[in-house]
Amino acid sequence: MITREPFEYPENASRLECLVLAARESMADTGRAVLLGVRAIRMLPDLRRPKARAEFMRQMYICGIESLPVITVVALFTGMILAFQTGIELRRYNQEVYIGSAVMVSMLREMAPFITGLILGACVGSAMAAQLGTMTVNDEIAALEIMSIDPVRFLVTPRMAAMMIMTPILSFYTCMLGTLGGGVIGTTQLNVPWAQYMSNAMEFARAKELFVGLVKALIYGIIITTISCNEGLTATQGAVGVGQATRRAVIISFLLVLIVGYFVTRFFY
Amino acid sequence: MIRFEHIVKRLAGRNVLDDLSFEIRKGEVFVIVGPSGTGKSVTLKHMVQLLRPTSGTVWLGDESVSDADGRDLERLRERFGYLFQGGAMLGWLTVAENVALPLEEKTDLPEDEIAKRVHEALEMVDLEDAADQYPAEISGGMQKRAGLARAIVRRPEIVLYDEPTSGLDPVTARTIDRLIQHLNRDLGVTSVVVTHDMQGALSIGHRVAMLHGGRFVEVATPKAFAASACPEVQQFLEAQYITRGNFFVEGGTK
Ligand SMILES: Nc1ncnc2c1ncn2[C@@H]1O[C@H](COP(=O)(O)OP(=O)(O)OP(=O)(O)O)[C@@H](O)[C@H]1O
Ligand SMILES: [Mg+2]
């Protein structure tokens, strides 16, 4: 699961052989990532140990509290933009009252987990990849292995648990703030009274939408942790390698958040 | 005790280790010297399967290290202490917590026993004062000594030292040399020391080996090593102002 050597093509391989090898290597890498995620989740019960809990709490703080400011701003503005955009259209039919439901539903189902995923991918995932990558190239991971301390249990599991708890919470928080932001635009720009906006929003807030949103957020949390930790643990070749690992972690997380988001929505509707 | 059998290791498009065979005896201090980038760290990493050979086998006693996995590998690794070239301390733990880590995670020792052993280990490397500092707050040489404390705190049977004295002032370097000797003589720790420091190598080693071009070009007792006719060895010795057959040993010139 942890590689310490960069992947190499044999010297006299033809283009075609290289292509085949590259495809095989990327599949192997995907397999390693999935395995890493599964192992980290299977070791979640280990967090009951008091010694493991300290690290878990630290990770909760890092991905929850430290990303709160940026999430707050993005959530408010997303709600405001959503309300404004839909409001302009709805005004043509004199239906501005419905912005409440428009904001609420798109926030619950799609936008809140999406924003949470992107922000946590960018802030927390990149930090995970950079930290684990630095530890890998500095032999710190090797040192753990020599001490027979499983790096997955010791490093990945607490991060996984923290993300699995924090993404749904932050997604819900994003949703509430987005709705609030929409309400502000509604009352100040679109002449929709606050009470009317809220009652309209609450009327369309179904448990199912909330559920789908939270499930999505949870899946995003698992994906981001798995990808970022895998990239970090497979970093090679010093500082350059850490940079590449971080870059790849963010890109792959973003793409997967987009693609998986679509398929989860498809699955439920 | 540790036996390399025709080890070939291919890295970055070349054979870093090229048909390397040797054996380290139980209770010995085996010193490996050689120019930068010849694969000394790579050799050490093979002893605990941090790297696997491209071909060949590494043996510990009659068990194969290169093929071990799972519980077997864990059991093999538990016999080793490893001082990494860069210290490899975990950044978010203090020096004392770092040193305590292998005991905390892998033993059921009570807290006060752990604290006692950590203190002992830190005392050995003369680092009690830095116990509550974080690795980023102490110097490179201190980090290396902290790494050494962590390597020996579990009282392993074999300790692998990757450049234990580089980056240390000469006085501290000699202290570390004496510590390696003490562990070896009084506790019977088999030691493998990678170093650039020929003075240290010749004074603490039972045998000294010179790695060059993926193989040992010379393996000999310090005395014979210093008198070696091998050109690479001579070059290496001369570069450190050690003339043939005449070197400083603890307590006098031989
Ligand atoms: N993980 C790795 N991936 C790719 N190449 C590596 C890896 N580790 C070592 N190498 C290569 O193997 C060679 C030997 O490296 P090694 O670290 O063993 O040198 P060294 O003898 O310990 O040198 P130094 O005295 O500078 O520590 C180097 O040329 C290096 O490029
Ligand atoms: Mg080295």
Coordinates of C-alpha atoms in Angstrom, one line a residue, chain A residues 4-5 8 11 49 51 55 58 131 135 138-140 142-149 153-155, chain B residues 9-13 45 48 50-51 74 77-78 84 88-90 92 101-102 104-106 150 154:
Chain A
R4 CA 8.7 4.2 -1.8
E5 CA 10.0 4.0 -5.3
E8 CA 9.6 3.2 -13.8
E11 CA 14.5 1.0 -20.7
R49 CA -8.6 3.8 22.5
K51 CA -4.5 7.3 22.9
E55 CA -5.3 12.7 17.3
R58 CA -7.1 17.3 16.6
Q131 CA 1.6 16.5 5.4
M135 CA 6.2 12.5 6.2
N138 CA 11.2 12.3 5.3
D139 CA 11.1 8.6 6.3
E140 CA 8.6 9.3 9.1
A142 CA 9.1 4.3 7.4
A143 CA 9.9 5.0 11.1
L144 CA 6.3 4.2 12.0
E145 CA 6.5 1.0 10.1
I146 CA 9.7 0.0 11.8
M147 CA 8.0 0.5 15.1
S148 CA 5.2 -1.7 13.8
I149 CA 2.8 1.2 14.1
R153 CA -4.4 3.1 11.7
F154 CA -2.3 5.8 13.2
L155 CA -2.7 8.5 10.6
Chain B
K9 CA 18.4 -3.3 -6.3
R10 CA 17.4 -1.2 -9.3
L11 CA 16.4 2.4 -8.6
A12 CA 16.0 5.3 -10.9
G13 CA 17.2 3.3 -13.9
K45 CA 16.5 -0.2 4.3
V48 CA 14.0 -4.2 7.6
L50 CA 11.6 -0.8 3.8
L51 CA 12.8 -1.6 0.3
E74 CA 6.2 -7.1 12.4
R77 CA 11.0 -5.5 12.7
E78 CA 10.5 -5.5 16.4
F84 CA 17.0 7.5 10.1
A88 CA 12.3 11.2 11.1
M89 CA 10.6 12.6 14.2
L90 CA 6.9 13.3 14.1
W92 CA 3.2 17.3 16.2
L101 CA 5.7 6.4 21.0
P102 CA 7.0 2.9 20.3
E104 CA 2.9 3.7 24.2
E105 CA 1.7 2.0 21.0
K106 CA 3.2 -1.4 21.2
R150 CA 13.7 6.6 20.0
R154 CA 12.6 -0.4 23.0

